[in-house]
Short mmCIF file of C-alpha atoms in Angstrom, two decimals:
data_model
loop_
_atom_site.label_atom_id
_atom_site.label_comp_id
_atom_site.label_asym_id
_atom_site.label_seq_id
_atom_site.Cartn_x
_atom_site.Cartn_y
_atom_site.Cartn_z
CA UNK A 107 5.17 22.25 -3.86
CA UNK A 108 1.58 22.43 -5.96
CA UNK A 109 -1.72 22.22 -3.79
CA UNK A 110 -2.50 18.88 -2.91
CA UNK A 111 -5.16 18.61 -5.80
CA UNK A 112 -7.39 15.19 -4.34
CA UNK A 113 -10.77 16.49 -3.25
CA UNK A 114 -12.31 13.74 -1.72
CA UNK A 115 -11.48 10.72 0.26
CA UNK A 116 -13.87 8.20 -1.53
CA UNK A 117 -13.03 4.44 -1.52
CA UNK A 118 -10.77 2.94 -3.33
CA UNK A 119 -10.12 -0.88 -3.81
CA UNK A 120 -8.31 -3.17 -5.96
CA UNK A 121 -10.86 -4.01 -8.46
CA UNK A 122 -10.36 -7.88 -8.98
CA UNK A 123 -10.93 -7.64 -4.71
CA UNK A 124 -15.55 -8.10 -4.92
CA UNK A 125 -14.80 -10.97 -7.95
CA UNK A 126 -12.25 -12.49 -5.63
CA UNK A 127 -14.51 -12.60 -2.72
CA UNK A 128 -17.58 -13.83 -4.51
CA UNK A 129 -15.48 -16.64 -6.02
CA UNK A 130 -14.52 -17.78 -2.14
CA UNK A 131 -18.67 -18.09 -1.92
CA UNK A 132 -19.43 -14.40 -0.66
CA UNK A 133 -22.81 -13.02 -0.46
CA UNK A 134 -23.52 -10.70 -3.62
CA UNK A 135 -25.37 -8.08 -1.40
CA UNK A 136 -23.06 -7.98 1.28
CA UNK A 137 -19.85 -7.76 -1.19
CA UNK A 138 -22.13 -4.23 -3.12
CA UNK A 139 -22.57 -2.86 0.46
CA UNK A 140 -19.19 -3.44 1.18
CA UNK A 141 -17.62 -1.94 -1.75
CA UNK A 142 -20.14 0.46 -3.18
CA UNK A 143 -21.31 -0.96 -6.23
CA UNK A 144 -24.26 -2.09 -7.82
CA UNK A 145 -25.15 -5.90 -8.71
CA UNK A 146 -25.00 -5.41 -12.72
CA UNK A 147 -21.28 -3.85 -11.81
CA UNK A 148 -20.16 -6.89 -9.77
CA UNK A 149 -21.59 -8.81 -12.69
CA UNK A 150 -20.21 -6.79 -15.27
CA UNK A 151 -16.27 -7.28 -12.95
CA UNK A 152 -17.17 -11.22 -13.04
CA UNK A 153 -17.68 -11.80 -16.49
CA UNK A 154 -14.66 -9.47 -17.78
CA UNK A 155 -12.71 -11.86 -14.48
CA UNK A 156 -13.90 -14.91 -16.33
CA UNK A 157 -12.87 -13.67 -19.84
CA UNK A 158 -9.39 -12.87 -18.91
CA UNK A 159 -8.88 -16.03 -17.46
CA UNK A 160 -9.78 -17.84 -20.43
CA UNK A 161 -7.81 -15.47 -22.53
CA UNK A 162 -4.74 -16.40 -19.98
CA UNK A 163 -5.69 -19.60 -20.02
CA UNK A 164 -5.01 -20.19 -24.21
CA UNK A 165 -2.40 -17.25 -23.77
CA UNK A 166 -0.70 -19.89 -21.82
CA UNK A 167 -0.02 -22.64 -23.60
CA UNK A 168 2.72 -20.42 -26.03
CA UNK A 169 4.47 -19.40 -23.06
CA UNK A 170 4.71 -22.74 -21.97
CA UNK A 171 5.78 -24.30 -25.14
CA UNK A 172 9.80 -23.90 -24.53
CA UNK A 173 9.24 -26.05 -21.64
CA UNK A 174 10.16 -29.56 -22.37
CA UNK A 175 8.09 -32.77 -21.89
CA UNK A 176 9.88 -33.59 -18.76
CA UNK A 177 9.93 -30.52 -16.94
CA UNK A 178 7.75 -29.88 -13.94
CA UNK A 179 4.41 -28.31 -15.74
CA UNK A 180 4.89 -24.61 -15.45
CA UNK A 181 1.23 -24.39 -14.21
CA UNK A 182 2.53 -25.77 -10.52
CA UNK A 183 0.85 -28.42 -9.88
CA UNK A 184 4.28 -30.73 -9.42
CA UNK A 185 3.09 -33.54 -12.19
CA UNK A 186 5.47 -33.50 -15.70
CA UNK A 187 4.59 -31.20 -18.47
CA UNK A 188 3.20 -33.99 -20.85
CA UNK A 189 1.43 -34.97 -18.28
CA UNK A 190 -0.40 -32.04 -16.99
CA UNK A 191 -1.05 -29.18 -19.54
CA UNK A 192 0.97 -30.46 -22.81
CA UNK A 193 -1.75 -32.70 -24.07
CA UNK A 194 -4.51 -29.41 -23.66
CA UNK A 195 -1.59 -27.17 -24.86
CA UNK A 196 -1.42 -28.77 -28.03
CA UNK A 197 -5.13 -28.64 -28.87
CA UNK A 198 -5.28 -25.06 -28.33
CA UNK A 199 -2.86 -24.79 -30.83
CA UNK A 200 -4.26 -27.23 -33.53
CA UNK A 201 -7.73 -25.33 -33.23
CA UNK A 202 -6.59 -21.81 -33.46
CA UNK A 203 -6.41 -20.19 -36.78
CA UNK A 204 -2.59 -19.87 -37.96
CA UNK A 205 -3.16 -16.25 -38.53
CA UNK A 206 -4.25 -15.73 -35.20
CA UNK A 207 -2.09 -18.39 -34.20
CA UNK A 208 1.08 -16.34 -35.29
CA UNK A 209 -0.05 -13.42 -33.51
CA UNK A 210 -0.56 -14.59 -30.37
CA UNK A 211 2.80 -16.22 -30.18
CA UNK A 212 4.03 -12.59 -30.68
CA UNK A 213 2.31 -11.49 -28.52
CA UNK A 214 3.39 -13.80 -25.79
CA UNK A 215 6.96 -12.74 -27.05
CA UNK A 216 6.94 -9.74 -26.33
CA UNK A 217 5.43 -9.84 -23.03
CA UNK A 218 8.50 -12.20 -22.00
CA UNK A 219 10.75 -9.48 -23.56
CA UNK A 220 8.49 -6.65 -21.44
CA UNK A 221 8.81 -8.18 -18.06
CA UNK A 222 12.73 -8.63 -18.78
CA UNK A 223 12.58 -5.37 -19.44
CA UNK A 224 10.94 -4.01 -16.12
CA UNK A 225 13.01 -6.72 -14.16
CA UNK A 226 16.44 -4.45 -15.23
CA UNK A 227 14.59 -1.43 -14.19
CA UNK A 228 13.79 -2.82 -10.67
CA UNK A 229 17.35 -4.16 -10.51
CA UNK A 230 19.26 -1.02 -11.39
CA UNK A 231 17.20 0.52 -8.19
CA UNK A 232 18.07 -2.38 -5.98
CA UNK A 233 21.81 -1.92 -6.64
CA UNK A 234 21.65 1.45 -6.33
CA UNK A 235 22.30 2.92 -9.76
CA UNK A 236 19.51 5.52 -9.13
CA UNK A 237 20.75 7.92 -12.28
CA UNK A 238 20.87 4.81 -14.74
CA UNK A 239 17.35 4.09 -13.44
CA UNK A 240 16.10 7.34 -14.20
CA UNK A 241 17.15 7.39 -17.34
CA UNK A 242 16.04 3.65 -17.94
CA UNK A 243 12.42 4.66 -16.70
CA UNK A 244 11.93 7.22 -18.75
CA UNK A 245 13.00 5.75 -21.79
CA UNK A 246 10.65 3.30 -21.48
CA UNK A 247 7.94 5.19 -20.64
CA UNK A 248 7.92 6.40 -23.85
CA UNK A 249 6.89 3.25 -25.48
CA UNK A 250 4.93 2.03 -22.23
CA UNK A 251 3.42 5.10 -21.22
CA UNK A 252 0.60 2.96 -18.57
CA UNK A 253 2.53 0.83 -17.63
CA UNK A 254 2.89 1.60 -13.97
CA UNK A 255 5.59 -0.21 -13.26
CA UNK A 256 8.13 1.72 -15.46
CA UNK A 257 6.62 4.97 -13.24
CA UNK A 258 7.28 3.19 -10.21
CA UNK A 259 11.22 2.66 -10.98
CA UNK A 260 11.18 6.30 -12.08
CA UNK A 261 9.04 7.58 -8.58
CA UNK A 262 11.70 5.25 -6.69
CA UNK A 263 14.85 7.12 -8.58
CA UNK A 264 13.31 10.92 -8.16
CA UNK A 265 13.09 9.96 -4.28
CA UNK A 266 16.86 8.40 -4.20
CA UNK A 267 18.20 11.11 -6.36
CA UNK A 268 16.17 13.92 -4.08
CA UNK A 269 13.80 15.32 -6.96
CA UNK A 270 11.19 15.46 -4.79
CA UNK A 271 8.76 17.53 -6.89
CA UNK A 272 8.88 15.42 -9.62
CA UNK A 273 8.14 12.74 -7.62
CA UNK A 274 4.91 14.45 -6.13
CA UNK A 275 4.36 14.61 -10.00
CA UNK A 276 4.26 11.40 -11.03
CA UNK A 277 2.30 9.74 -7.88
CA UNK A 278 0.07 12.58 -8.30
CA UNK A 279 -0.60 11.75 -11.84
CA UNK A 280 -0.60 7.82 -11.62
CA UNK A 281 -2.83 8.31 -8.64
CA UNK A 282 -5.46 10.05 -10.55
CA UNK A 283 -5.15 7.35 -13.44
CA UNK A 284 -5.54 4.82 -11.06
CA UNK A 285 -8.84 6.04 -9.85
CA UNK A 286 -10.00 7.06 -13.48
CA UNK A 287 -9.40 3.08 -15.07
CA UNK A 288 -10.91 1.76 -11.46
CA UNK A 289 -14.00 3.65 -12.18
CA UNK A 290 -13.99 2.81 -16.13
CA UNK A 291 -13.29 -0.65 -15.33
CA UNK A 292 -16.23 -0.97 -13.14
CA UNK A 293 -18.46 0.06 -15.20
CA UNK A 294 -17.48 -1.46 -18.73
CA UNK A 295 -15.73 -4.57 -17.56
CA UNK A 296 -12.32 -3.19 -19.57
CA UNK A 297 -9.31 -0.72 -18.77
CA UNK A 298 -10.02 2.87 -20.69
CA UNK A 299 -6.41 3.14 -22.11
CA UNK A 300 -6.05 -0.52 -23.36
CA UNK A 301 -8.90 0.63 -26.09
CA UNK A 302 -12.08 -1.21 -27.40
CA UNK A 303 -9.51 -3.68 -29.11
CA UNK A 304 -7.96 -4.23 -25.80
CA UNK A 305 -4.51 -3.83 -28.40
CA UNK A 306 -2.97 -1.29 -26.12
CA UNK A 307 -0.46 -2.18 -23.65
CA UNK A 308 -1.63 -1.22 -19.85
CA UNK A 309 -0.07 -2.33 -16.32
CA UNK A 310 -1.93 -0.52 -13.69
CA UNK A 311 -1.33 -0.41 -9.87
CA UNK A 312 -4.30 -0.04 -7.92
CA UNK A 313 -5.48 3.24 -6.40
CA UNK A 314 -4.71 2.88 -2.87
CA UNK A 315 -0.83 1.57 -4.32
CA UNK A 316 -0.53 4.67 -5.34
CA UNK A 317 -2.22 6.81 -3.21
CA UNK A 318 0.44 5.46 -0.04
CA UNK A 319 3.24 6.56 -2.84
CA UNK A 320 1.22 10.02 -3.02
CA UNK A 321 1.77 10.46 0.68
CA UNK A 322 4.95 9.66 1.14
CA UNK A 323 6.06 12.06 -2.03
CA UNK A 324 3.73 15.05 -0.20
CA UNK A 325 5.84 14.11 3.04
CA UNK A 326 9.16 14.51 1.23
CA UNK A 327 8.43 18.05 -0.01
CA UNK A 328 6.47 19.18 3.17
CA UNK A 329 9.48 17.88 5.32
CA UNK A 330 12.05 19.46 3.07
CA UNK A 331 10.42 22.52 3.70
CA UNK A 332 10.29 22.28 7.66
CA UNK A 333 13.74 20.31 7.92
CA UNK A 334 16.19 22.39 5.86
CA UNK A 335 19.24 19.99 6.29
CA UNK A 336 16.75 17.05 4.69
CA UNK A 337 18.33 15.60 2.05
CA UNK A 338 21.61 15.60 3.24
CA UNK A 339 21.72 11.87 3.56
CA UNK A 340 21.45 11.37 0.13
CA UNK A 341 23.75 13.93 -1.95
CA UNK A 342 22.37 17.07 -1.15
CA UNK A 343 24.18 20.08 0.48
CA UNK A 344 23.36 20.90 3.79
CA UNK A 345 20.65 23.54 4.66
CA UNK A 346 20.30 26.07 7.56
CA UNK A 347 21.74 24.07 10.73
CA UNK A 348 22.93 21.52 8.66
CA UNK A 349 25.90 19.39 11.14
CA UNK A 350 28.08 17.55 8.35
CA UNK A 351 28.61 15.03 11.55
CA UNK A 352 25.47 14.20 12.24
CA UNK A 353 25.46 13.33 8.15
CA UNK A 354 28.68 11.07 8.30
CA UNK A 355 26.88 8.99 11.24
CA UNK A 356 24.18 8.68 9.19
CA UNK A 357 25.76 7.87 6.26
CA UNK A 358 27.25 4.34 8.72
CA UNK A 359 23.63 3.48 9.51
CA UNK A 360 23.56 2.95 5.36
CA UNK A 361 25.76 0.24 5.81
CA UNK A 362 22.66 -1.73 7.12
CA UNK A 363 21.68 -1.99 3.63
CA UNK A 364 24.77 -3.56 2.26
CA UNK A 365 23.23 -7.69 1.36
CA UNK A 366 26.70 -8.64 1.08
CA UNK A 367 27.69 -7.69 4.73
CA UNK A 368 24.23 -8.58 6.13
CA UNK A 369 22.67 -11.41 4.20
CA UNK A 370 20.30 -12.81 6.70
CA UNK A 371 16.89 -11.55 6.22
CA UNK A 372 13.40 -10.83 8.24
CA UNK A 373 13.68 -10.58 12.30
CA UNK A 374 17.43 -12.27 12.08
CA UNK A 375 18.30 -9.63 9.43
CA UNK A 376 17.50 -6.98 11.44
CA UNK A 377 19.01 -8.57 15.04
CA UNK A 378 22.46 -8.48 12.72
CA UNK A 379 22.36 -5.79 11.56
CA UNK A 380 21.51 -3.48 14.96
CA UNK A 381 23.87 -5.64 17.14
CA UNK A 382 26.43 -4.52 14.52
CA UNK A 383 25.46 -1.11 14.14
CA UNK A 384 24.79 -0.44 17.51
CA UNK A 385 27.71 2.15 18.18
CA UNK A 386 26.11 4.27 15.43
CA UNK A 387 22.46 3.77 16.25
CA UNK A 388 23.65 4.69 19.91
CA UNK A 389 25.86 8.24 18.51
CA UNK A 390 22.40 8.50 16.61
CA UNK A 391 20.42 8.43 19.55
CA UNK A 392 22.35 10.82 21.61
CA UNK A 393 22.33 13.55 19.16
CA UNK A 394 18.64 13.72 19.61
CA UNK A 395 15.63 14.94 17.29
CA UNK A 396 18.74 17.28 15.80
CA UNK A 397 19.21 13.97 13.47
CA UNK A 398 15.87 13.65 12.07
CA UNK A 399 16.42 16.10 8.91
CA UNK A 400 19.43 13.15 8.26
CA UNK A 401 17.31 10.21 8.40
CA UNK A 402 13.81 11.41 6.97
CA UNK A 403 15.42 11.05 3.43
CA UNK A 404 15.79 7.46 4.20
CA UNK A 405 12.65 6.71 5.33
CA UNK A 406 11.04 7.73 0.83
CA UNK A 407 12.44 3.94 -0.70
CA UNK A 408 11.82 0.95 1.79
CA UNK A 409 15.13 -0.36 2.95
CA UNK A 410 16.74 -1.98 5.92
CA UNK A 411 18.28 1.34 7.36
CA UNK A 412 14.72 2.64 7.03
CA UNK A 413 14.12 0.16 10.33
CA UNK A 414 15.96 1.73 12.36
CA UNK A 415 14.28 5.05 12.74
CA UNK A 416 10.84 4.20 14.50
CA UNK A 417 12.87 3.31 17.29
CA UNK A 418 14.87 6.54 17.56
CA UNK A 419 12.07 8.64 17.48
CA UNK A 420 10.41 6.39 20.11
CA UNK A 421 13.39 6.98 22.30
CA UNK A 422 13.54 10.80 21.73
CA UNK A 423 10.27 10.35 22.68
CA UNK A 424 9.24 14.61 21.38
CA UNK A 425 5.69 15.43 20.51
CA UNK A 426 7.39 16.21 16.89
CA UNK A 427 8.79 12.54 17.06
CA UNK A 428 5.51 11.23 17.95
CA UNK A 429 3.79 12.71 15.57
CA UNK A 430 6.57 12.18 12.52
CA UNK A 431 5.76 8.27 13.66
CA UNK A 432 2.60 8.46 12.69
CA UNK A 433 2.64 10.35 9.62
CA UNK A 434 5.27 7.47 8.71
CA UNK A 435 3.32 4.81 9.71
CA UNK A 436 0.96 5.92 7.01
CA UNK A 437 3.68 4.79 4.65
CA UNK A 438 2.24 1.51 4.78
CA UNK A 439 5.71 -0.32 4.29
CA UNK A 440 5.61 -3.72 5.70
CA UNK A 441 6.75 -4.03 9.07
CA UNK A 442 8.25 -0.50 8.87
CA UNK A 443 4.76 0.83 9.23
CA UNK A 444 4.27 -2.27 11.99
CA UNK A 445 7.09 -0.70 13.88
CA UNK A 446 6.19 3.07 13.93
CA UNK A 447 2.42 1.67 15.00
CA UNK A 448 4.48 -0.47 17.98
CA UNK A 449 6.16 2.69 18.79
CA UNK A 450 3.03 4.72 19.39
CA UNK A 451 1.04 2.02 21.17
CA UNK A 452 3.84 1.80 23.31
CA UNK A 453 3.63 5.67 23.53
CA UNK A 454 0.04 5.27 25.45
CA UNK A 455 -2.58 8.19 26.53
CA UNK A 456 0.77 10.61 25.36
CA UNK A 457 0.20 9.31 21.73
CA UNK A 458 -3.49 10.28 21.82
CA UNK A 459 -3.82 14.06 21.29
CA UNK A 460 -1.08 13.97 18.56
CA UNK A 461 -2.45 10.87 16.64
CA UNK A 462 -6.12 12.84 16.72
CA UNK A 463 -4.20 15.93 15.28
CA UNK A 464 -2.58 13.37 12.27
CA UNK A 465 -6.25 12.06 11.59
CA UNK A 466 -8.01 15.53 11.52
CA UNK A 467 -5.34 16.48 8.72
CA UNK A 468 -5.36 15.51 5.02
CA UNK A 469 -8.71 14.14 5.22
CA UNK A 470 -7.67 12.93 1.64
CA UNK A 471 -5.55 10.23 2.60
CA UNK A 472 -7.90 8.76 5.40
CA UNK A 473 -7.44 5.46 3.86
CA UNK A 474 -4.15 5.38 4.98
CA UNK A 475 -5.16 5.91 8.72
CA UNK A 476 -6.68 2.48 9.17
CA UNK A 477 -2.94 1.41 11.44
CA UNK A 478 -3.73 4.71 13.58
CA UNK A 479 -7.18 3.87 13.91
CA UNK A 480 -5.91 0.68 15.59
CA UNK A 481 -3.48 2.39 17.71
CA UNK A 482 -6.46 4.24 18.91
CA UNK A 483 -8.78 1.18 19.67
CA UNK A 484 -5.82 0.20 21.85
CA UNK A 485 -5.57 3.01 24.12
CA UNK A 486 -8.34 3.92 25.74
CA UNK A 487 -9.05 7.20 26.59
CA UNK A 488 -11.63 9.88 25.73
CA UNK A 489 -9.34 11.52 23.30
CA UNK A 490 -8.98 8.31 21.16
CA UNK A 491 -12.41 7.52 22.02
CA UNK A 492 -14.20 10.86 20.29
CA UNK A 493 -12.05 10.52 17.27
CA UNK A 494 -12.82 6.78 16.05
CA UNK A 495 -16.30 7.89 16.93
CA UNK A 496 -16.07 10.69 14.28
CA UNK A 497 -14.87 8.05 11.78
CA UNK A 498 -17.26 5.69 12.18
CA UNK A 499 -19.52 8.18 10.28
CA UNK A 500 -16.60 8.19 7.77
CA UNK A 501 -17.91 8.21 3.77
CA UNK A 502 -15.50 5.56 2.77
CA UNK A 503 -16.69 2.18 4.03
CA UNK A 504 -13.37 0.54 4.98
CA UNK A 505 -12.58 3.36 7.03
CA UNK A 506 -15.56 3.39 8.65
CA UNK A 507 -15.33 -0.32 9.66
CA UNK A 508 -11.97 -0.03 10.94
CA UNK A 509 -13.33 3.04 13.02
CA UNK A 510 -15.82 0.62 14.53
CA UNK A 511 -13.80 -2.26 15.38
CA UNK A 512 -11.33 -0.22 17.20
CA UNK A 513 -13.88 1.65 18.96
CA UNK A 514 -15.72 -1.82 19.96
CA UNK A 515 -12.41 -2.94 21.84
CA UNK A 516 -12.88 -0.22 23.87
CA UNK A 517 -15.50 -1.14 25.63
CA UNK A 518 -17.62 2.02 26.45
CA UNK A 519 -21.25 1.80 26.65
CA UNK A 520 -21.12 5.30 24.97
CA UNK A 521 -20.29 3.62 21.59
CA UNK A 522 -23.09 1.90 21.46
CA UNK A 523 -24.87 4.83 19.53
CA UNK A 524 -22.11 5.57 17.33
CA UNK A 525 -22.04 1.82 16.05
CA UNK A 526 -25.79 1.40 15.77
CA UNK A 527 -25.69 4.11 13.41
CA UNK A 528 -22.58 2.34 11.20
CA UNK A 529 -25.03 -0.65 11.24
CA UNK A 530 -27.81 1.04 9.91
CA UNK A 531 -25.54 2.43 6.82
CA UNK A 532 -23.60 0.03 6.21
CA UNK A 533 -25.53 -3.32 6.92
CA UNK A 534 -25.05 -6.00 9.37
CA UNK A 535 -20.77 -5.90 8.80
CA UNK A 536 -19.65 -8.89 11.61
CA UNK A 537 -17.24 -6.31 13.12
CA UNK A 538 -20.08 -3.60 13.64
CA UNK A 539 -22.39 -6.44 15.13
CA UNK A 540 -20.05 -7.88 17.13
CA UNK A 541 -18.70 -5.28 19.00
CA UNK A 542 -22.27 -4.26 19.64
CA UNK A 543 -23.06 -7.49 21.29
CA UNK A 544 -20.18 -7.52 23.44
CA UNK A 545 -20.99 -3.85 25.16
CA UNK A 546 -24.58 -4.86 25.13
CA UNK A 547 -23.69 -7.77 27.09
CA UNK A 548 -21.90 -4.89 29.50
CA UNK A 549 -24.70 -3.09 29.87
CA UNK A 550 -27.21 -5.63 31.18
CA UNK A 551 -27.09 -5.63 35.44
CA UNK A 552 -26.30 -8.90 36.88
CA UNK A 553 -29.15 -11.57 37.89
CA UNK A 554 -28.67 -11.04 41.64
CA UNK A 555 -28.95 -6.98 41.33
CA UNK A 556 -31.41 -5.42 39.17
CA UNK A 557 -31.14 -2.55 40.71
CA UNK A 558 -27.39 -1.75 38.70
CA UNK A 559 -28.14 -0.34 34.92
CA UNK A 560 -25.46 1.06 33.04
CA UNK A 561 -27.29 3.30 30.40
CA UNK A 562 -25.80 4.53 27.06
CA UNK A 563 -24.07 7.71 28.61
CA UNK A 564 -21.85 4.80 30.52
CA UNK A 565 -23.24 6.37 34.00
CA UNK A 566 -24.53 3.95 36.54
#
């Protein structure tokens, strides 16, 4: 595997997030503080905001136009089409040159045709058809080299199909572009690669998007290297104390993502589907942290097998099972990653030391850690304590503020310090200034003994 190449850990944030806020009637000052950025780039983000709407706005009225008068106005706000958006639909149309009339019609054509397109890639990975989806990706990429979402069908394939270097690759590389056109666009209001024309064709995800799919690809290789039998789940041949059993039961827990057999969804989905599976999840459980080279593979692609494992590993219960639960939970899946957090809270003081371990590692991904830093604001203890105090001096912003509201819930008069001096950098954040009300209401003796002050060291 190359050398993870990301030097810093600098925030990252979707940039339409500070334009988003300010529209809901944000404070300009507090939103720069918050994000990093400077009032002529917030204004610079607002106007380019404002231009693509408009843009989308005229852009709309030729995607609209197969709708007939009748139909529900594809803008959503339940009222007929000729009497909603037709009327301003058609006067677009009659004042925009027929030149540039022409080409915007193509232009709305072909997007149609594009997201078709990337639909069929997304559906050849839901069913499964991982080579066909490789080779779909890739042929697109060709003519839609930034569009992310043709690299994310190819990431998802490499990761089914067990190329995990090449999917370290791509996230790498997407990851990087991600964080070049979120700079760029900050400061010029536009994407680099979509050129001064804006005539290119560009689909990016957002940094931290790809930055979770960065982790989990530097996972897969580091774990294929520690667990030799990894991989066996999904094709490979066993490695060094490889059990070909173990790989048959956990080939049954796959059934779980069957949609046919198991079409309920959410919490009833997954009651179904582990009441049915139960006699493998049990055979699972009993082999012990022997099975985790087996199910690792399944944990790269979000699926409803992937569920299952946060509760294994809680019930193995190993200081390598606590610790693979929290690497995982920095997959940020939804409710997988909700799960594997669940499992370590539930873990306690025993979670502690290797959670702090986690956090001191890979300082590059500390965004990720924001579900850990959570986990540690719920167990108190000195070892969780000292570590979200060492993040609330954290560089990136949102990590720091997550450091502080976890460390507020713990109560300690001792943090008192540590979030004065967040306050101080970061500004008067209601997180920060409420947990520091709440200990400094702690501290103060009661009105019938003045005699009892709890100083900052927490020692009466």
């Amino acid at each position: 595997m190359e050398d993870n190449p990301i030097a810093s850990g600098k925030s990252m944030f979707n940039p339409l997030q500070p334009v988003h806020e300010l529209i809901q009637g944000g404070d300009p000052d507090l939103i720069c503080i918050k994000y990093g950025i400077s009032r002529t780039q917030l204004d610079k983000m607002m106007s380019a905001y404002q231009a693509s709407r408009r843009e989308a706005a005229v852009t709309g009225c030729f995607t609209a136009s197969k709708t007939n008068r009748n139909d529900p106005c594809p803008c959503g706000s339940g009222k007929k089409y000729k009497k909603c958006c037709l009327p301003k639909h058609e006067e677009a149309r009659r004042l925009i040159p027929k030149e540039q009339l022409q080409q915007m019609e193509e232009g709305a054509k072909a997007r149609e045709k594009l997201e078709k397109e990337v639909g069929k890639g997304f559906d050849l990975i839901f069913s499964q058809e991982y080579e066909r989806a490789d080779k779909y990706a890739k042929k697109q990429i060709e003519t839609f080299p930034e569009d992310d979402r043709f690299h994310d069908i190819l990431l998802n394939a490499c990761f089914a199909l067990g190329d995990y270097d090449a999917a370290f690759r791509i996230a790498r590389k997407r990851w990087q572009t991600a964080v070049e056109e979120k700079l760029f666009f900050q400061e010029n209001g536009r994407h680099k690669r979509e050129g001064m024309d804006r005539d290119q064709h560009v689909h990016f995800y957002s940094p931290s998007t790809w930055l979770e799919k960065f982790w989990i690809a530097q996972r897969a290789c580091a774990w294929r290297q520690q667990y030799p039998a990894a991989g066996i789940a999904d094709g490979a041949q066993p490695g060094a104390g490889g059990s070909p059993q173990i790989a048959k039961t956990v080939e049954k827990l796959l059934a779980a993502n069957d949609l046919k057999r198991f079409p309920a969804k959410q919490e009833e989905g997954f009651e179904v589907r582990r009441l049915a599976l139960a006699p493998v999840l049990d055979t699972l459980q009993s082999e012990g942290p022997a099975a985790i080279p087996f199910l690792l593979p399944i944990t790269y692609n979000f699926t409803w097998a992937s569920l299952f494992i946060p509760g294994l590993l809680h019930a193995w219960g190993a200081e390598e099972c606590i610790r693979i639960l929290a690497e995982l939970s920095m997959f940020r899946y939804p409710y997988f990653s909700q799960k594997c957090l669940a499992c370590l809270e539930q873990t306690g003081e025993r979670a502690a030391p290797v959670i702090s371990l986690v956090m001191e590692e890979n300082p590059a991904f500390d965004e990720l850690k924001a579900g850990l830093l959570n986990v540690l604001g719920n167990v108190a203890c000195r070892e969780s304590f000292e570590v979200l105090a060492k993040f609330t001096e954290h560089e990136n912003r949102y990590v720091a503020a997550w450091a502080c509201e976890a460390l507020g819930r713990h109560r300690n008069p001792e943090s008192l310090p540590f979030l004065e001096s967040a306050k101080q950098r970061m500004g008067a954040l209601s997180q920060i200034a409420g947990a520091i009300k709440e200990i400094a209401e702690l501290t103060r003796p009661p009105a019938n003994d003045p005699s009892l002050v709890i100083d900052r060291s927490g020692k009466a």
